């Protein structure tokens, strides 16, 4: 019994130490998700207004540009997948990877060749383990992305969209990331960044506001304006998606660590009950041995007196 009690006590100490770690990680994630939420809220107006400006330029001119003009037959597309560098976030990474794989299958079923770009070590490890080709990858900044990181990621994608498909370019650019809905809800989504669907943006804008898109005069030309807006648009959308993904990851980590902390507490309670039962059994056994010894001694003394 004594050996069993020592085992329970050792396990309780181990689980208690783990509980302290998960509780600390939960508190860290909770503080980070608040900061990430603020960054998402701060970046959203810029991305929205820039999209409105691009839409106004696109609808106000007949210029054919990769930003607003769809290819007659799209043969090659780029998919950017946003994951995290670290785990301990529940199904955060697996949901994003699953959404990217479903998008890739759908595009390939349409007869399009897919070039995959990945942000985050988790997504890259998943593709490398399955020996799938990755055009380019980035890591090391997924927890706290900056606009400079977004520019670094957007650079090769902009070059690809500006090239002809015969030279290794792409006709479309898609992005898969985890949208931050609330502290309890994060959803993996995919959207097409390029070419920009002007009709959808106009409908979305009109549904949210009664404002009419302003009219512009282009100097020196609408094409030059779109050339200048192309990198800004892609960078801002990628930056906003990276911030959404970071906020979602921190929320998922907080939720996973809270669950781990609660489970550790339940396990400690269970082990404590087992340890108490083992201690009680040990005490009972010791009392039984004392009583038995005393009874045997009394019987021996009674026999000697006779």
Tab-separated table of C-alpha atoms in Angstrom:
chain	number	residue	atom	x	y	z
A	1	UNK	CA	0.000	0.000	0.000
A	2	UNK	CA	2.815	2.408	0.809
A	3	UNK	CA	4.304	1.999	-2.668
A	4	UNK	CA	0.920	2.704	-4.305
A	5	UNK	CA	0.490	5.845	-2.211
A	6	UNK	CA	3.910	7.110	-3.288
A	7	UNK	CA	2.949	6.554	-6.937
A	8	UNK	CA	-0.232	8.611	-6.506
A	9	UNK	CA	1.637	11.432	-4.760
A	10	UNK	CA	4.273	11.514	-7.504
A	11	UNK	CA	1.598	11.703	-10.203
A	12	UNK	CA	-0.231	14.481	-8.325
A	13	UNK	CA	2.977	16.540	-8.168
A	14	UNK	CA	3.582	15.975	-11.886
A	15	UNK	CA	0.028	16.932	-12.919
A	16	UNK	CA	0.099	19.971	-10.607
A	17	UNK	CA	3.283	21.221	-12.312
A	18	UNK	CA	1.664	20.692	-15.721
A	19	UNK	CA	-1.442	22.554	-14.573
A	20	UNK	CA	0.669	25.557	-13.576
A	21	UNK	CA	2.271	25.608	-17.039
A	22	UNK	CA	-1.035	25.360	-18.930
A	23	UNK	CA	-2.576	28.044	-16.710
A	24	UNK	CA	0.338	30.380	-17.446
A	25	UNK	CA	0.052	29.674	-21.195
A	26	UNK	CA	-3.689	30.366	-21.022
A	27	UNK	CA	-3.072	33.762	-19.404
A	28	UNK	CA	-0.365	34.653	-21.943
A	29	UNK	CA	-2.636	33.719	-24.858
A	30	UNK	CA	-5.504	35.734	-23.352
A	31	UNK	CA	-3.322	38.854	-23.163
A	32	UNK	CA	-2.007	38.369	-26.695
A	33	UNK	CA	-5.405	37.847	-28.263
A	34	UNK	CA	-6.579	41.230	-26.973
A	35	UNK	CA	-3.625	42.963	-28.631
A	36	UNK	CA	-4.206	40.987	-31.834
A	37	UNK	CA	-7.879	42.013	-31.858
A	38	UNK	CA	-6.886	45.665	-31.661
A	39	UNK	CA	-4.507	45.266	-34.599
A	40	UNK	CA	-7.219	43.564	-36.667
A	41	UNK	CA	-9.648	46.382	-35.923
A	42	UNK	CA	-7.010	48.986	-36.800
A	43	UNK	CA	-6.086	47.370	-40.131
A	44	UNK	CA	-9.624	46.659	-41.364
A	45	UNK	CA	-10.603	50.261	-42.336
A	46	UNK	CA	-7.459	50.715	-44.446
A	47	UNK	CA	-7.995	47.434	-46.296
A	48	UNK	CA	-11.677	48.262	-46.849
A	49	UNK	CA	-11.073	51.753	-48.185
A	50	UNK	CA	-8.228	50.581	-50.405
A	51	UNK	CA	-10.535	47.930	-51.874
A	52	UNK	CA	-13.144	50.635	-52.493
A	53	UNK	CA	-10.564	52.782	-54.251
A	54	UNK	CA	-9.463	49.909	-56.479
A	55	UNK	CA	-13.108	49.147	-57.255
A	56	UNK	CA	-13.776	52.764	-58.172
A	57	UNK	CA	-10.783	52.849	-60.516
A	58	UNK	CA	-11.716	49.506	-62.056
A	59	UNK	CA	-15.348	50.417	-62.671
A	60	UNK	CA	-14.468	53.884	-63.905
A	61	UNK	CA	-12.111	52.738	-66.674
A	62	UNK	CA	-11.914	50.121	-69.384
A	63	UNK	CA	-8.279	49.311	-68.730
A	64	UNK	CA	-7.373	45.623	-68.734
A	65	UNK	CA	-5.236	44.944	-65.701
A	66	UNK	CA	-4.355	41.801	-63.691
A	67	UNK	CA	-5.943	43.431	-60.657
A	68	UNK	CA	-9.437	43.616	-62.154
A	69	UNK	CA	-9.499	41.547	-65.349
A	70	UNK	CA	-10.146	37.822	-65.316
A	71	UNK	CA	-8.311	35.591	-67.776
A	72	UNK	CA	-10.469	33.999	-70.442
A	73	UNK	CA	-9.105	30.589	-69.478
A	74	UNK	CA	-7.297	30.416	-66.150
A	75	UNK	CA	-4.700	27.647	-66.274
A	76	UNK	CA	-2.471	28.359	-63.289
A	77	UNK	CA	-3.342	29.748	-59.849
A	78	UNK	CA	-1.530	30.510	-56.599
A	79	UNK	CA	-2.867	29.522	-53.170
A	80	UNK	CA	-1.471	31.194	-50.050
A	81	UNK	CA	-2.029	29.178	-46.853
A	82	UNK	CA	-1.662	30.880	-43.468
A	83	UNK	CA	-0.838	28.624	-40.500
A	84	UNK	CA	1.136	29.117	-37.282
A	85	UNK	CA	4.712	28.363	-36.281
A	86	UNK	CA	3.663	26.655	-33.047
A	87	UNK	CA	1.068	24.123	-32.026
A	88	UNK	CA	-0.932	23.807	-28.789
A	89	UNK	CA	-3.875	25.480	-30.515
A	90	UNK	CA	-6.394	22.679	-30.892
A	91	UNK	CA	-7.687	22.249	-34.440
A	92	UNK	CA	-6.517	25.693	-35.596
A	93	UNK	CA	-3.857	24.519	-38.058
A	94	UNK	CA	-5.626	21.352	-39.177
A	95	UNK	CA	-8.775	23.293	-40.113
A	96	UNK	CA	-6.798	25.796	-42.213
A	97	UNK	CA	-4.840	23.007	-43.919
A	98	UNK	CA	-8.048	21.095	-44.624
A	99	UNK	CA	-9.628	24.199	-46.182
A	100	UNK	CA	-6.536	24.700	-48.375
A	101	UNK	CA	-6.605	21.077	-49.524
A	102	UNK	CA	-10.289	21.318	-50.394
A	103	UNK	CA	-9.662	24.523	-52.357
A	104	UNK	CA	-6.740	22.893	-54.184
A	105	UNK	CA	-8.860	19.875	-55.108
A	106	UNK	CA	-11.632	22.142	-56.407
A	107	UNK	CA	-9.228	24.202	-58.515
A	108	UNK	CA	-7.532	21.090	-59.904
A	109	UNK	CA	-10.930	19.653	-60.787
A	110	UNK	CA	-11.463	22.806	-62.878
A	111	UNK	CA	-8.288	21.946	-64.791
A	112	UNK	CA	-6.048	24.516	-63.113
A	113	UNK	CA	-2.478	23.978	-61.956
A	114	UNK	CA	-1.964	25.089	-58.351
A	115	UNK	CA	1.171	26.676	-56.870
A	116	UNK	CA	1.094	26.540	-53.066
A	117	UNK	CA	2.664	29.236	-50.876
A	118	UNK	CA	2.732	28.659	-47.110
A	119	UNK	CA	3.181	30.865	-44.055
A	120	UNK	CA	3.959	29.015	-40.817
A	121	UNK	CA	6.032	25.981	-39.859
A	122	UNK	CA	2.991	23.809	-39.143
A	123	UNK	CA	1.627	24.062	-42.658
A	124	UNK	CA	5.071	23.584	-44.187
A	125	UNK	CA	5.709	20.481	-42.055
A	126	UNK	CA	2.369	19.016	-43.159
A	127	UNK	CA	3.192	19.447	-46.859
A	128	UNK	CA	6.811	18.308	-46.504
A	129	UNK	CA	5.762	15.155	-44.648
A	130	UNK	CA	3.449	14.276	-47.540
A	131	UNK	CA	6.124	15.272	-50.091
A	132	UNK	CA	3.941	17.909	-51.723
A	133	UNK	CA	5.528	20.688	-53.709
A	134	UNK	CA	5.641	24.127	-52.099
A	135	UNK	CA	6.506	27.126	-54.264
A	136	UNK	CA	7.742	29.253	-51.343
A	137	UNK	CA	7.330	29.436	-47.580
A	138	UNK	CA	7.861	31.865	-44.709
A	139	UNK	CA	7.977	31.435	-40.936
A	140	UNK	CA	9.056	33.041	-37.689
A	141	UNK	CA	6.483	35.839	-37.407
A	142	UNK	CA	3.032	34.240	-37.267
A	143	UNK	CA	2.330	35.179	-33.624
A	144	UNK	CA	2.933	38.908	-34.146
A	145	UNK	CA	3.029	39.713	-37.890
A	146	UNK	CA	4.000	43.174	-39.103
A	147	UNK	CA	3.314	45.014	-42.337
A	148	UNK	CA	6.920	44.362	-43.361
A	149	UNK	CA	6.211	40.629	-43.072
A	150	UNK	CA	3.134	41.049	-45.262
A	151	UNK	CA	5.222	42.874	-47.890
A	152	UNK	CA	7.773	40.054	-47.814
A	153	UNK	CA	5.045	37.483	-48.432
A	154	UNK	CA	3.250	39.584	-51.054
A	155	UNK	CA	6.374	40.212	-53.159
A	156	UNK	CA	6.652	36.802	-54.896
A	157	UNK	CA	2.869	36.622	-55.300
A	158	UNK	CA	2.723	39.999	-57.037
A	159	UNK	CA	5.567	38.950	-59.337
A	160	UNK	CA	3.698	35.745	-60.173
A	161	UNK	CA	0.433	37.547	-60.984
A	162	UNK	CA	2.256	40.036	-63.228
A	163	UNK	CA	3.969	37.282	-65.279
A	164	UNK	CA	2.445	35.356	-68.115
A	165	UNK	CA	1.503	31.787	-67.309
A	166	UNK	CA	3.943	30.602	-69.985
A	167	UNK	CA	6.753	32.217	-67.979
A	168	UNK	CA	5.654	30.677	-64.668
A	169	UNK	CA	3.076	33.288	-63.723
A	170	UNK	CA	-0.450	32.742	-62.405
A	171	UNK	CA	-3.905	33.916	-63.450
A	172	UNK	CA	-5.491	33.936	-60.001
A	173	UNK	CA	-4.431	34.434	-56.393
A	174	UNK	CA	-6.325	32.748	-53.551
A	175	UNK	CA	-5.706	32.965	-49.806
A	176	UNK	CA	-6.708	30.542	-47.041
A	177	UNK	CA	-6.668	31.804	-43.466
A	178	UNK	CA	-8.589	31.579	-40.189
A	179	UNK	CA	-11.070	34.391	-39.697
A	180	UNK	CA	-11.469	35.717	-36.170
A	181	UNK	CA	-15.213	35.815	-35.446
A	182	UNK	CA	-15.170	35.891	-31.654
A	183	UNK	CA	-13.178	34.558	-28.709
A	184	UNK	CA	-15.051	31.270	-29.020
A	185	UNK	CA	-15.442	31.046	-32.803
A	186	UNK	CA	-12.764	31.049	-35.499
A	187	UNK	CA	-13.502	29.812	-39.008
A	188	UNK	CA	-11.102	28.720	-41.759
A	189	UNK	CA	-12.057	30.580	-44.957
A	190	UNK	CA	-10.724	30.911	-48.490
A	191	UNK	CA	-11.114	33.929	-50.735
A	192	UNK	CA	-9.842	35.069	-54.108
A	193	UNK	CA	-7.641	38.143	-53.899
A	194	UNK	CA	-6.897	38.529	-57.602
A	195	UNK	CA	-8.445	39.299	-59.934
A	196	UNK	CA	-10.760	41.415	-57.836
A	197	UNK	CA	-14.443	40.743	-58.497
A	198	UNK	CA	-15.751	44.291	-58.954
A	199	UNK	CA	-19.431	43.342	-59.015
A	200	UNK	CA	-19.202	41.524	-55.667
A	201	UNK	CA	-17.366	44.424	-54.035
A	202	UNK	CA	-19.882	46.957	-55.332
A	203	UNK	CA	-22.799	44.860	-54.033
A	204	UNK	CA	-21.110	44.390	-50.662
A	205	UNK	CA	-20.366	48.098	-50.368
A	206	UNK	CA	-23.860	49.144	-51.360
A	207	UNK	CA	-25.395	46.719	-48.854
A	208	UNK	CA	-23.358	48.225	-46.009
A	209	UNK	CA	-23.696	51.871	-46.964
A	210	UNK	CA	-25.764	54.147	-49.181
A	211	UNK	CA	-22.639	55.958	-50.371
A	212	UNK	CA	-21.908	56.167	-54.072
A	213	UNK	CA	-18.410	55.395	-55.293
A	214	UNK	CA	-16.592	58.627	-56.180
A	215	UNK	CA	-15.585	59.492	-59.724
A	216	UNK	CA	-11.871	59.802	-60.444
A	217	UNK	CA	-9.746	61.473	-63.060
A	218	UNK	CA	-6.637	59.393	-63.733
A	219	UNK	CA	-3.209	60.959	-64.124
A	220	UNK	CA	-1.214	59.896	-66.019
A	221	UNK	CA	-3.522	56.918	-66.790
A	222	UNK	CA	-5.822	54.414	-65.142
A	223	UNK	CA	-3.340	51.635	-65.856
A	224	UNK	CA	-0.570	53.461	-64.000
A	225	UNK	CA	-2.900	54.032	-61.056
A	226	UNK	CA	-3.803	50.335	-60.941
A	227	UNK	CA	-0.099	49.423	-61.170
A	228	UNK	CA	0.505	51.561	-58.083
A	229	UNK	CA	-2.517	50.175	-56.229
A	230	UNK	CA	-1.802	46.497	-57.017
A	231	UNK	CA	0.989	45.940	-54.446
A	232	UNK	CA	-0.785	48.060	-51.822
A	233	UNK	CA	-4.005	46.098	-52.246
A	234	UNK	CA	-2.334	42.680	-52.041
A	235	UNK	CA	-0.148	43.703	-49.081
A	236	UNK	CA	-3.051	45.168	-47.105
A	237	UNK	CA	-5.294	42.145	-47.666
A	238	UNK	CA	-2.529	39.698	-46.744
A	239	UNK	CA	-1.633	41.766	-43.673
A	240	UNK	CA	-5.236	41.808	-42.495
A	241	UNK	CA	-5.512	38.034	-43.059
A	242	UNK	CA	-2.274	37.454	-41.122
A	243	UNK	CA	-3.599	39.510	-38.207
A	244	UNK	CA	-6.895	37.611	-38.283
A	245	UNK	CA	-4.974	34.338	-38.296
A	246	UNK	CA	-2.769	35.442	-35.374
A	247	UNK	CA	-5.787	36.501	-33.299
A	248	UNK	CA	-7.516	33.211	-34.085
A	249	UNK	CA	-4.431	31.224	-33.100
A	250	UNK	CA	-4.146	32.990	-29.731
A	251	UNK	CA	-7.864	32.463	-29.061
A	252	UNK	CA	-7.551	28.774	-29.971
A	253	UNK	CA	-4.494	28.439	-27.725
A	254	UNK	CA	-6.298	30.093	-24.822
A	255	UNK	CA	-9.251	27.742	-25.252
A	256	UNK	CA	-7.026	24.648	-25.556
A	257	UNK	CA	-4.945	25.596	-22.512
A	258	UNK	CA	-8.077	26.289	-20.453
A	259	UNK	CA	-9.377	22.852	-21.363
A	260	UNK	CA	-6.015	21.309	-20.424
A	261	UNK	CA	-6.003	23.188	-17.104
A	262	UNK	CA	-9.537	22.023	-16.296
A	263	UNK	CA	-8.661	18.434	-17.206
A	264	UNK	CA	-5.559	18.599	-15.012
A	265	UNK	CA	-7.683	19.816	-12.106
A	266	UNK	CA	-10.110	16.927	-12.563
A	267	UNK	CA	-7.217	14.461	-12.751
A	268	UNK	CA	-5.705	15.875	-9.547
A	269	UNK	CA	-9.051	15.441	-7.777
A	270	UNK	CA	-9.295	11.839	-8.991
A	271	UNK	CA	-5.729	11.040	-7.938
A	272	UNK	CA	-6.294	12.714	-4.557
A	273	UNK	CA	-9.315	10.491	-3.922
A	274	UNK	CA	-7.303	7.412	-4.899
A	275	UNK	CA	-4.405	8.527	-2.675
A	276	UNK	CA	-6.792	9.092	0.244
A	277	UNK	CA	-8.295	5.642	-0.310
A	278	UNK	CA	-4.812	4.096	-0.425
A	279	UNK	CA	-3.793	5.962	2.740
A	280	UNK	CA	-6.977	4.851	4.502
A	281	UNK	CA	-6.384	1.269	3.390
A	282	UNK	CA	-2.801	1.491	4.692
A	283	UNK	CA	-3.993	2.853	8.073
A	284	UNK	CA	-6.662	0.166	8.271
A	285	UNK	CA	-4.083	-2.500	7.515
A	286	UNK	CA	-1.720	-1.128	10.162
A	287	UNK	CA	-4.514	-1.073	12.771
A	288	UNK	CA	-5.469	-4.627	11.830
A	289	UNK	CA	-1.865	-5.718	12.211
A	290	UNK	CA	-1.591	-4.002	15.632
A	291	UNK	CA	-4.859	-5.503	16.830
A	292	UNK	CA	-3.863	-8.911	15.509
A	293	UNK	CA	-0.462	-8.683	17.169
A	294	UNK	CA	-1.981	-7.578	20.477
A	295	UNK	CA	-4.511	-10.410	20.347
A	296	UNK	CA	-1.799	-12.960	19.596
A	297	UNK	CA	0.308	-11.600	22.464
A	298	UNK	CA	-2.640	-11.799	24.833
A	299	UNK	CA	-3.333	-15.390	23.810
A	300	UNK	CA	0.330	-16.253	24.343
A	301	UNK	CA	0.324	-14.729	27.864
A	302	UNK	CA	-2.880	-16.570	28.747
A	303	UNK	CA	-1.343	-19.858	27.654
A	304	UNK	CA	1.783	-19.317	29.757
A	305	UNK	CA	-0.306	-18.569	32.872
A	306	UNK	CA	-2.006	-21.947	32.594
